[in-house]
Coordinates of C-alpha atoms in Angstrom, one line a residue:
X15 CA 5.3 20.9 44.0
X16 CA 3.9 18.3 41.3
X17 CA 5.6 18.5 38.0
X18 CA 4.1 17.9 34.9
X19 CA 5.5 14.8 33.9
X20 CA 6.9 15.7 29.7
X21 CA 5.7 13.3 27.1
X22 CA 7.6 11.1 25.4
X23 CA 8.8 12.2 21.4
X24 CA 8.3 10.4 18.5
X25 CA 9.9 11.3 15.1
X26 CA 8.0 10.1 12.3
X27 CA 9.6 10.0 9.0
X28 CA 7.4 9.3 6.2
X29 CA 3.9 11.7 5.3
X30 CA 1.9 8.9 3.9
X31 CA -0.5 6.7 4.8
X32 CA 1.7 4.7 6.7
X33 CA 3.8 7.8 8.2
X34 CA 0.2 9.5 9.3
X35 CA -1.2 6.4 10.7
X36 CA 1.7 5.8 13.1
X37 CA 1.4 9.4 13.6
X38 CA -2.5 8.8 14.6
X39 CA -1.6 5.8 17.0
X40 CA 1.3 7.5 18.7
X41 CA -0.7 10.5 19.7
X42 CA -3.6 8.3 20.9
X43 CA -1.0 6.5 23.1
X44 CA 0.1 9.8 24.7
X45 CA 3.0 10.4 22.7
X46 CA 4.3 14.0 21.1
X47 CA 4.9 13.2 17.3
X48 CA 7.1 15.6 14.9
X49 CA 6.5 14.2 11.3
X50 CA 9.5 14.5 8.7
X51 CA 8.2 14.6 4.9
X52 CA 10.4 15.6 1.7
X53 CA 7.3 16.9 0.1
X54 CA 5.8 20.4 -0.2
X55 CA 2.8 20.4 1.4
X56 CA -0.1 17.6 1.9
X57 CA -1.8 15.7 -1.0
X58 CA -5.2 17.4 -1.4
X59 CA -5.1 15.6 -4.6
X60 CA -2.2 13.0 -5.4
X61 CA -0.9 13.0 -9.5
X62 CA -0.1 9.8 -8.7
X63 CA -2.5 8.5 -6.7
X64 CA -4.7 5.0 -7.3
X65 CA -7.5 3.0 -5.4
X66 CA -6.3 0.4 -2.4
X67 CA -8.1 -1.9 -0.5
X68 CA -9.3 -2.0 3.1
X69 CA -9.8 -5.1 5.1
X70 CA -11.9 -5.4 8.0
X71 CA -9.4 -4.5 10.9
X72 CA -7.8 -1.6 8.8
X73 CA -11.2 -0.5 8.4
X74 CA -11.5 -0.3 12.2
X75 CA -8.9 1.2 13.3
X76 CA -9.4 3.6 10.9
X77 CA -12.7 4.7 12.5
X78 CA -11.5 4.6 15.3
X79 CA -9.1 7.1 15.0
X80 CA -12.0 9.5 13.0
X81 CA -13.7 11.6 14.7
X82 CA -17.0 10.9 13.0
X83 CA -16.9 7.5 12.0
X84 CA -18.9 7.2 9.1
X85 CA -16.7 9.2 7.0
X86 CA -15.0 6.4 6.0
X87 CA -18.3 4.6 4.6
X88 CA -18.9 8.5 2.7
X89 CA -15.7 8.0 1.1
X90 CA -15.1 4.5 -0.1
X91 CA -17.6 1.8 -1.5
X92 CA -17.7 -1.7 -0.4
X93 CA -16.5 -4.6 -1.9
X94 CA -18.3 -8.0 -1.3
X95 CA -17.4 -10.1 -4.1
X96 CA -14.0 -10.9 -6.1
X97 CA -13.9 -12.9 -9.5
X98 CA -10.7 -14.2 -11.4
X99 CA -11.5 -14.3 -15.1
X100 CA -9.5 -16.3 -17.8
X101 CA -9.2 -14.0 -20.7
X102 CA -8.1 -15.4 -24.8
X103 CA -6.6 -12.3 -26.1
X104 CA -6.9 -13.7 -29.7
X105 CA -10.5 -15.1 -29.6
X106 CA -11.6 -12.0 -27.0
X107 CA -13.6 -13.6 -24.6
X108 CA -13.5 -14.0 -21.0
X109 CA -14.7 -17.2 -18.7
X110 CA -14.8 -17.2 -14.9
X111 CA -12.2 -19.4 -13.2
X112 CA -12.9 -18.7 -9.9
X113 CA -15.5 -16.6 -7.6
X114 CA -16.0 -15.8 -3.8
X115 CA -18.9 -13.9 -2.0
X116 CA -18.7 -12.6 1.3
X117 CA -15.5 -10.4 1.3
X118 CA -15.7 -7.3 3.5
X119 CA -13.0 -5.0 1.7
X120 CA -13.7 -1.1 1.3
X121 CA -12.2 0.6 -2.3
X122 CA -11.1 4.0 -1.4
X123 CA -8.8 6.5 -3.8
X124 CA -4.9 6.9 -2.1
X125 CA -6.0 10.6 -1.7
X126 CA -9.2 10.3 0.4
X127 CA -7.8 7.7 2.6
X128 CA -4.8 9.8 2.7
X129 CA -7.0 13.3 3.8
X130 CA -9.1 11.8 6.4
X131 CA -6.4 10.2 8.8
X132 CA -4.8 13.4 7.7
X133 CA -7.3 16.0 9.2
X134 CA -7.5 14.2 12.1
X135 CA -3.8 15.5 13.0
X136 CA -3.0 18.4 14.2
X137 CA -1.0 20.0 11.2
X138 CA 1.9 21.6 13.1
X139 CA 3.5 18.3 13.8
X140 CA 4.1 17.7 9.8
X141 CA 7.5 19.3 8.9
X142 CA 6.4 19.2 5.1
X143 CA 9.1 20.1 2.3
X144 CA 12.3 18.7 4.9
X145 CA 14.0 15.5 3.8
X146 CA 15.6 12.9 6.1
X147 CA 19.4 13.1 6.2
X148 CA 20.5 11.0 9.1
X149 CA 20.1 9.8 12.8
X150 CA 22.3 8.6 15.7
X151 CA 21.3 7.3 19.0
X152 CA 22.8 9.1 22.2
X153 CA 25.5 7.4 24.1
X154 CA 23.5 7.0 26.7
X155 CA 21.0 5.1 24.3
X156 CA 18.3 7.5 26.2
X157 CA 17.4 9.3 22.9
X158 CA 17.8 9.4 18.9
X159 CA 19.1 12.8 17.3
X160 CA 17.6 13.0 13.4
X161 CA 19.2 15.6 11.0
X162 CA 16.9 16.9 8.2
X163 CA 17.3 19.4 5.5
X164 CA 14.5 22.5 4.7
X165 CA 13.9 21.9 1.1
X166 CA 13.5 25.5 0.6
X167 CA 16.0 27.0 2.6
X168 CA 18.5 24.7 2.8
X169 CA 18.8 24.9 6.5
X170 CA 19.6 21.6 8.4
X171 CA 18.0 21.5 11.6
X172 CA 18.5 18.7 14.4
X173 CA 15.4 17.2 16.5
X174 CA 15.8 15.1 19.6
X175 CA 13.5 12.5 20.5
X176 CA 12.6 9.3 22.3
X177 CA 11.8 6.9 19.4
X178 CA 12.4 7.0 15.4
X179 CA 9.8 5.7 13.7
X180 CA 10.7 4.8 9.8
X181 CA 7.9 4.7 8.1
X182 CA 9.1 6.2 4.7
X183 CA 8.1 3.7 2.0
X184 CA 10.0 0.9 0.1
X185 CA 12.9 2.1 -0.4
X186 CA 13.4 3.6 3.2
X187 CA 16.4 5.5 3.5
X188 CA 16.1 4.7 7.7
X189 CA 16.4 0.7 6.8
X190 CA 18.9 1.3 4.4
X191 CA 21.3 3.6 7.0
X192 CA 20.7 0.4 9.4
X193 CA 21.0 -2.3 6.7
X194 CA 23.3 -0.7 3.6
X195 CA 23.4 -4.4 2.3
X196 CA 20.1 -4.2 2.0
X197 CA 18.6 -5.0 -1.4
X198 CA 15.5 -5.1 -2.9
X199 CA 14.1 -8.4 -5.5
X200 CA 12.9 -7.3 -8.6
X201 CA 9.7 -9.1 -9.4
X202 CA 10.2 -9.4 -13.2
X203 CA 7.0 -7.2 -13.7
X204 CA 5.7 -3.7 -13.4
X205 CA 2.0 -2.3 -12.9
X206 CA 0.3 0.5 -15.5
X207 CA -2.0 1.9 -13.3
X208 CA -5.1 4.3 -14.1
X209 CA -8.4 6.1 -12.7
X210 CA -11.1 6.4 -15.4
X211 CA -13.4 9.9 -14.6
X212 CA -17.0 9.0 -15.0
X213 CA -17.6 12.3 -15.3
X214 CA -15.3 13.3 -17.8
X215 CA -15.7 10.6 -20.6
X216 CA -17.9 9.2 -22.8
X217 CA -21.0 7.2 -21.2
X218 CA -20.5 4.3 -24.2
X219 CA -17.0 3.4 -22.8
X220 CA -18.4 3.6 -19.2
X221 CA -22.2 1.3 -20.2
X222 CA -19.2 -1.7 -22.0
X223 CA -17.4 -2.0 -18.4
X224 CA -20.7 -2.3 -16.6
X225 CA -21.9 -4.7 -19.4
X226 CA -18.5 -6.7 -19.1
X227 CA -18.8 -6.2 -15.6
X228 CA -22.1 -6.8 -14.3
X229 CA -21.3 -6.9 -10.3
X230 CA -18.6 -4.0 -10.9
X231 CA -19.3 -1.6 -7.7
X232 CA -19.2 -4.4 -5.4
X233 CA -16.8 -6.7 -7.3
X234 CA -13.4 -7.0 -7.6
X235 CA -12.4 -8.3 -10.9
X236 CA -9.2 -9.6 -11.9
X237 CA -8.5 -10.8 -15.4
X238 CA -5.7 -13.3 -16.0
X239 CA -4.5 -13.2 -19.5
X240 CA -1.4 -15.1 -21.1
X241 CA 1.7 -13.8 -18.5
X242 CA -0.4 -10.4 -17.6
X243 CA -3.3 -9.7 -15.4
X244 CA -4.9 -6.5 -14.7
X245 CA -7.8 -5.9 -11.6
X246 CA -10.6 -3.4 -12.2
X247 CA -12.8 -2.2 -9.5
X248 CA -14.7 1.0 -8.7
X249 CA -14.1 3.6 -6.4
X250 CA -16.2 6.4 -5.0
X251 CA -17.1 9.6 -7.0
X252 CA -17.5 8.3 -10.6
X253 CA -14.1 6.6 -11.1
X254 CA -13.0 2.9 -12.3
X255 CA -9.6 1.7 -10.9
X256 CA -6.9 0.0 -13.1
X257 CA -3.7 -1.8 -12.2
X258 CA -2.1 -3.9 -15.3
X259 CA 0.8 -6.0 -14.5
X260 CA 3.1 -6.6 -17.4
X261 CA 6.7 -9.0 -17.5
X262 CA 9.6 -6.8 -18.8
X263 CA 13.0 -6.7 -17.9
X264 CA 13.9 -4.2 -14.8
X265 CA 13.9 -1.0 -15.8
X266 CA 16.0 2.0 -15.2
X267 CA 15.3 3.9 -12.3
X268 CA 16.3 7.4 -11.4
X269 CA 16.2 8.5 -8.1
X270 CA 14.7 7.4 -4.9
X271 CA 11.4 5.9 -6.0
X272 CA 9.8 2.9 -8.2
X273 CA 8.1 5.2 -10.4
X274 CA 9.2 5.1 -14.0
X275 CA 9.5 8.0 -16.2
X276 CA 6.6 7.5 -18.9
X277 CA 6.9 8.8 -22.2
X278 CA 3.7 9.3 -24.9
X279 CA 5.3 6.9 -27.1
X280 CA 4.9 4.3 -23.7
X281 CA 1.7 5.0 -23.4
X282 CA 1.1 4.5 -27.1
X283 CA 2.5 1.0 -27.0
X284 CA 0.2 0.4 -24.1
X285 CA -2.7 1.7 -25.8
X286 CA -1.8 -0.9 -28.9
X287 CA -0.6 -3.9 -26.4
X288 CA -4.0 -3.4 -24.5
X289 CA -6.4 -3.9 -27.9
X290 CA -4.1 -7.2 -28.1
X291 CA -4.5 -8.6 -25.1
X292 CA -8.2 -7.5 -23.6
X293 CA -11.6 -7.1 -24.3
X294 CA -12.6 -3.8 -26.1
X295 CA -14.3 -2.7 -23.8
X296 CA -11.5 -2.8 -21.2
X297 CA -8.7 -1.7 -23.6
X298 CA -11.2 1.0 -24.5
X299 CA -11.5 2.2 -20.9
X300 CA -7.6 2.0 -20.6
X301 CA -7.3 4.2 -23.7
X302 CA -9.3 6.8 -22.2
X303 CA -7.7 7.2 -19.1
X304 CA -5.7 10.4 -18.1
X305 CA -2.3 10.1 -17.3
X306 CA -1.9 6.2 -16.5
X307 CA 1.5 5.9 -14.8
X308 CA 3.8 3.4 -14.2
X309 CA 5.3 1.8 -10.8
X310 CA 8.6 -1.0 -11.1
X311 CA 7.1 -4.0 -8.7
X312 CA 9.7 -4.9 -5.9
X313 CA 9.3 -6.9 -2.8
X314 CA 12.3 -8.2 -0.4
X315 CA 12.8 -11.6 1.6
X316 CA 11.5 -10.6 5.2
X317 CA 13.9 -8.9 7.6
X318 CA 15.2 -10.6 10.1
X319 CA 14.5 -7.3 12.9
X320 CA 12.8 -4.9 12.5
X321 CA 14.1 -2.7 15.5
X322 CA 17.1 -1.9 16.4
X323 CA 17.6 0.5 19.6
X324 CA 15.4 3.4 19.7
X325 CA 14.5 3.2 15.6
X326 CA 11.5 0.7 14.5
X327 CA 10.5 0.1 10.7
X328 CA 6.5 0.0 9.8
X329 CA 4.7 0.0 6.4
X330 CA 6.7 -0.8 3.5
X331 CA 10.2 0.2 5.3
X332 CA 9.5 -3.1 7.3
X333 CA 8.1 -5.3 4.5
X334 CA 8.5 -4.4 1.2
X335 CA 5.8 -6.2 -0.2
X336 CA 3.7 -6.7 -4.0
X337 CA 0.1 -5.6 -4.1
X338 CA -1.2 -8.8 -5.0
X339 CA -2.9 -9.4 -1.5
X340 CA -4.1 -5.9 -1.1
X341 CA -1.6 -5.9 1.8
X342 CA 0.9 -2.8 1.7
X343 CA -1.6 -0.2 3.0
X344 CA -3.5 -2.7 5.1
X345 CA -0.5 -4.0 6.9
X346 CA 1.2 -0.7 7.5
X347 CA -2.3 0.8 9.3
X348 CA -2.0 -2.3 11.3
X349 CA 1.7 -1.9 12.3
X350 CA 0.8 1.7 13.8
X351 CA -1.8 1.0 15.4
X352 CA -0.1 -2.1 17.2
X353 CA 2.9 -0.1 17.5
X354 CA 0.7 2.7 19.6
X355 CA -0.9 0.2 21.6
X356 CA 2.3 -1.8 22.4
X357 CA 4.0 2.0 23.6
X358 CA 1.1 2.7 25.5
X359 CA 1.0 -0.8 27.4
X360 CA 4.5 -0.9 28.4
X361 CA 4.9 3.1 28.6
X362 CA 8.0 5.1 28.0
X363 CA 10.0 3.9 30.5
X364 CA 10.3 0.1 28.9
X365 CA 10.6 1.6 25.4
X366 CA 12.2 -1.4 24.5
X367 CA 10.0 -3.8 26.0
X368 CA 7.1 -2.3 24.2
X369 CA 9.3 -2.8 20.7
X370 CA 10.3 -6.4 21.0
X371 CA 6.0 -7.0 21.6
X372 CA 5.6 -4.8 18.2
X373 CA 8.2 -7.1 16.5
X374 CA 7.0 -10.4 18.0
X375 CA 3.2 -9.5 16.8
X376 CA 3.6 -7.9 13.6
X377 CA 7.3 -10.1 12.1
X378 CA 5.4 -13.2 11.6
X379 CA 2.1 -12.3 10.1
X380 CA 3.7 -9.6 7.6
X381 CA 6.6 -12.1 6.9
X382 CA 4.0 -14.5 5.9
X383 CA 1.9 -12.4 3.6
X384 CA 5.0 -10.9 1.9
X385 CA 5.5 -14.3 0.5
X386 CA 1.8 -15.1 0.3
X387 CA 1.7 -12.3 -2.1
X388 CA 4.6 -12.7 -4.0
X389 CA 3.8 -16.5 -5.0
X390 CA 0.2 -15.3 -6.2
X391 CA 2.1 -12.2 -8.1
X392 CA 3.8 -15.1 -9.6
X393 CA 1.4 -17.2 -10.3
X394 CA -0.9 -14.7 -12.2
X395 CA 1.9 -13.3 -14.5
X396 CA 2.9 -16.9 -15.6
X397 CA 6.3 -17.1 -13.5
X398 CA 8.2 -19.6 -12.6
X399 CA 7.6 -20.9 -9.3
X400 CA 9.5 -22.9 -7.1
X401 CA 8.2 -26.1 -6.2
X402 CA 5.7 -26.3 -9.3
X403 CA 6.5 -27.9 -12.8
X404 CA 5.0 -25.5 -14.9
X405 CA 3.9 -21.7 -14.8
X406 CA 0.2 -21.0 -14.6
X407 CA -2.0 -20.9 -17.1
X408 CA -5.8 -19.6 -17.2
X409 CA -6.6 -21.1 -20.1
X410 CA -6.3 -24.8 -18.3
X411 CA -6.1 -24.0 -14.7
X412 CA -6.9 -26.9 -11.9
X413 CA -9.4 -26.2 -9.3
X414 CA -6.1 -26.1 -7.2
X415 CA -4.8 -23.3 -9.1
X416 CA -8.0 -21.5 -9.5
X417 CA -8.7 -21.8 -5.6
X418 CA -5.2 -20.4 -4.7
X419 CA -5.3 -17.1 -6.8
X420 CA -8.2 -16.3 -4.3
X421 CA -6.7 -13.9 -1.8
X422 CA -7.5 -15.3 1.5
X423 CA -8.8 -12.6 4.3
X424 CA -6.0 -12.7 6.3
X425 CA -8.6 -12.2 8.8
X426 CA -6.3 -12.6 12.8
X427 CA -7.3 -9.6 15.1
X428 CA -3.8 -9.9 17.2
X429 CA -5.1 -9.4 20.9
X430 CA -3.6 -6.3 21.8
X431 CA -6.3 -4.8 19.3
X432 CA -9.1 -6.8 21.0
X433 CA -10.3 -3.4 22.0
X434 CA -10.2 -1.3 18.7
X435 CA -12.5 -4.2 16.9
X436 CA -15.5 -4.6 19.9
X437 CA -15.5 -0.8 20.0
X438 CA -15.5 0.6 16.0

């Protein structure tokens, strides 16, 4: 008598992008997946949320795993143009330092990325409202035994599996439990970020941005003032996206994220620091925003592994990263979906085999553009660097400097995706 042969058990922990997406590429590979996330329920709209940037290959193994493809294209606008502005806070005007046509990058919102990898799930395999307390590997080293706590009820329960997957952000408790020297680098800067609502303000503010910025809608803009910079873009339905980094000491953090408490006397300041530095019509758009909130910007020196047994880091967990190169979201969709493929190569049987190809395709290419973005992070806010004599400055950039603030497309389909690019 034949026996159904049982599929191998993944345990996810993470419910974002990056914890969904591995999710997505596990099940495609043949795997059962149980997903582990500390919040309540999933983000039909996310407080916190902000626009992110798709490149090409994210894009299409993103339609590859939707079942109508297009849906992506409904939900996100296209961006095929990206301009760097010097900006003289004092004399308000702006000049373009550098300009590139022929990007291929999508803008989406965090929540509509989030919803449509999300419904193409089956929703029993979240575990929403259960956070992550620990994991051990059998004796046998055969399987991995994660302890989580009901939020609500306070129960523990215990799931046994075949892999651990740690896909739970930048401060991963997973990597820390593996690495508890671990530490993060604080960048010397954090990021006010903001969606402006079309719909909901008034059409003056929205006729300055489009006047300041004529290609806006297709164009990512990033102005570069004296140690700041802040990048507007549009997304899709009616909203403009702000991210405005600004140098300050480290602040205090409480708790286990990089979100910082915000106060209305904050935001006032910002309001009053904005009509310093910017144009009026940009501080006026960052005036008008709703609830702008504010993220400390960490990054770490790459890892040396990034498995360890039956446990493997994606997303953040594996690189912390800054989001100068448009690279945290982007590089964890491509971890999962190379992580899936690798699994479904080598099967279940040479687990590890299949992790050591993850590691080998994924370590040098994220390592890479973790520093990539970090120097550019640098460069824009006016840091020191090393290796350079003097911090950049807009005002008299090079043709050197201008041409590296260009985020290059970082553009390598690694073989084992050959398949996901001919097909989307």
């Amino acid at each position: 008598m034949n026996m159904k042969k049982q599929k191998p058990k993944a345990i996810v922990v993470g419910g974002s992008i990056a914890g969904e997406s591995c999710a997505k590429a596990l099940v495609s590979a043949g795997w059962d997946v149980v997903v582990i996330e500390k919040t309540r329920g999933p983000p039909t709209q996310n407080p916190t949320g902000a626009g992110l940037g798709l490149d090409p290959l994210a894009q299409k193994i993103v339609q590859s795993w939707l079942h109508e493809p297009e849906l992506l294209y409904n939900n996100t606008l296209p961006v095929t143009i990206t301009e760097n502005l010097a900006t003289d806070g004092e004399k308000k005007i702006s000049w373009v330092i550098g300009r590139e046509e022929g990007a291929k990058y999508l803008t989406a919102y965090w929540a509509d990325l989030h919803g449509l990898i999300y419904n193409t799930l089956p929703p029993e395999i979240f575990l929403w409202g259960h956070q992550y307390l620990s994991f051990c590997i059998s004796e046998d080293k055969l399987t991995v035994k994660v302890r989580a706590k009901d939020l609500e009820t306070d129960e523990i329960i215990e799931i046994v599996g075949d892999l651990l997957v740690g896909a739970d952000g930048i401060l991963s408790s997973i990597g820390r439990s593996i690495l508890p020297d671990f530490k993060l680098r604080y960048t010397g800067y954090c990021a006010w970020r903001g969606v402006f609502n079309f719909s909901e303000n008034d059409s003056e503010t929205i006729l300055g941005i489009r006047k300041s910025y004529p290609d806006i809608g297709k164009c990512l803009y990033t102005n570069i003032g004296s140690g700041s910079h802040i990048i507007v873009t549009e997304l899709k339905k009616e909203k403009f996206n702000w991210v405005w980094y600004v140098n300050q000491p480290e602040p205090e953090l409480k708790g286990n994220t990089t979100s910082v408490k915000v106060s209305s006397h904050m935001i006032e300041e910002l309001h009053q620091r904005a009509e310093q530095v910017w144009l009026p019509e940009l501080s006026r758009m960052i005036k008008e925003t709703k609830d702008p909130f504010l993220n400390a910007i960490y990054d770490c020196d790459p890892l040396e592994k990034i498995i360890w047994d039956r446990v493997v880091l994606t997303g953040d967990a594996a690189h912390p990263t800054t989001p100068h190169s448009a690279r945290s979201t982007n590089m964890a969709i491509i971890d999962a979906a190379v992580l899936g493929k690798c699994l479904e190569k080598w099967g279940p049987d040479q687990l590890y085999s299949a992790l050591e190809e993850y590691q080998s395709i994924r370590k040098p290419v994220t390592s890479a553009q973790v520093l990539h973005s970090r120097r550019l992070g640098q460069m824009k806010q006016g840091l020191s660097i090393p290796g350079r004599e003097r911090p950049f400055d807009p005002r008299t950039a090079s043709l050197e400097d201008s041409e590296f603030i260009v985020v290059p497309p970082f553009d390598v389909v690694p073989p084992i995706l050959d398949s996901i690019f001919r097909s989307a």
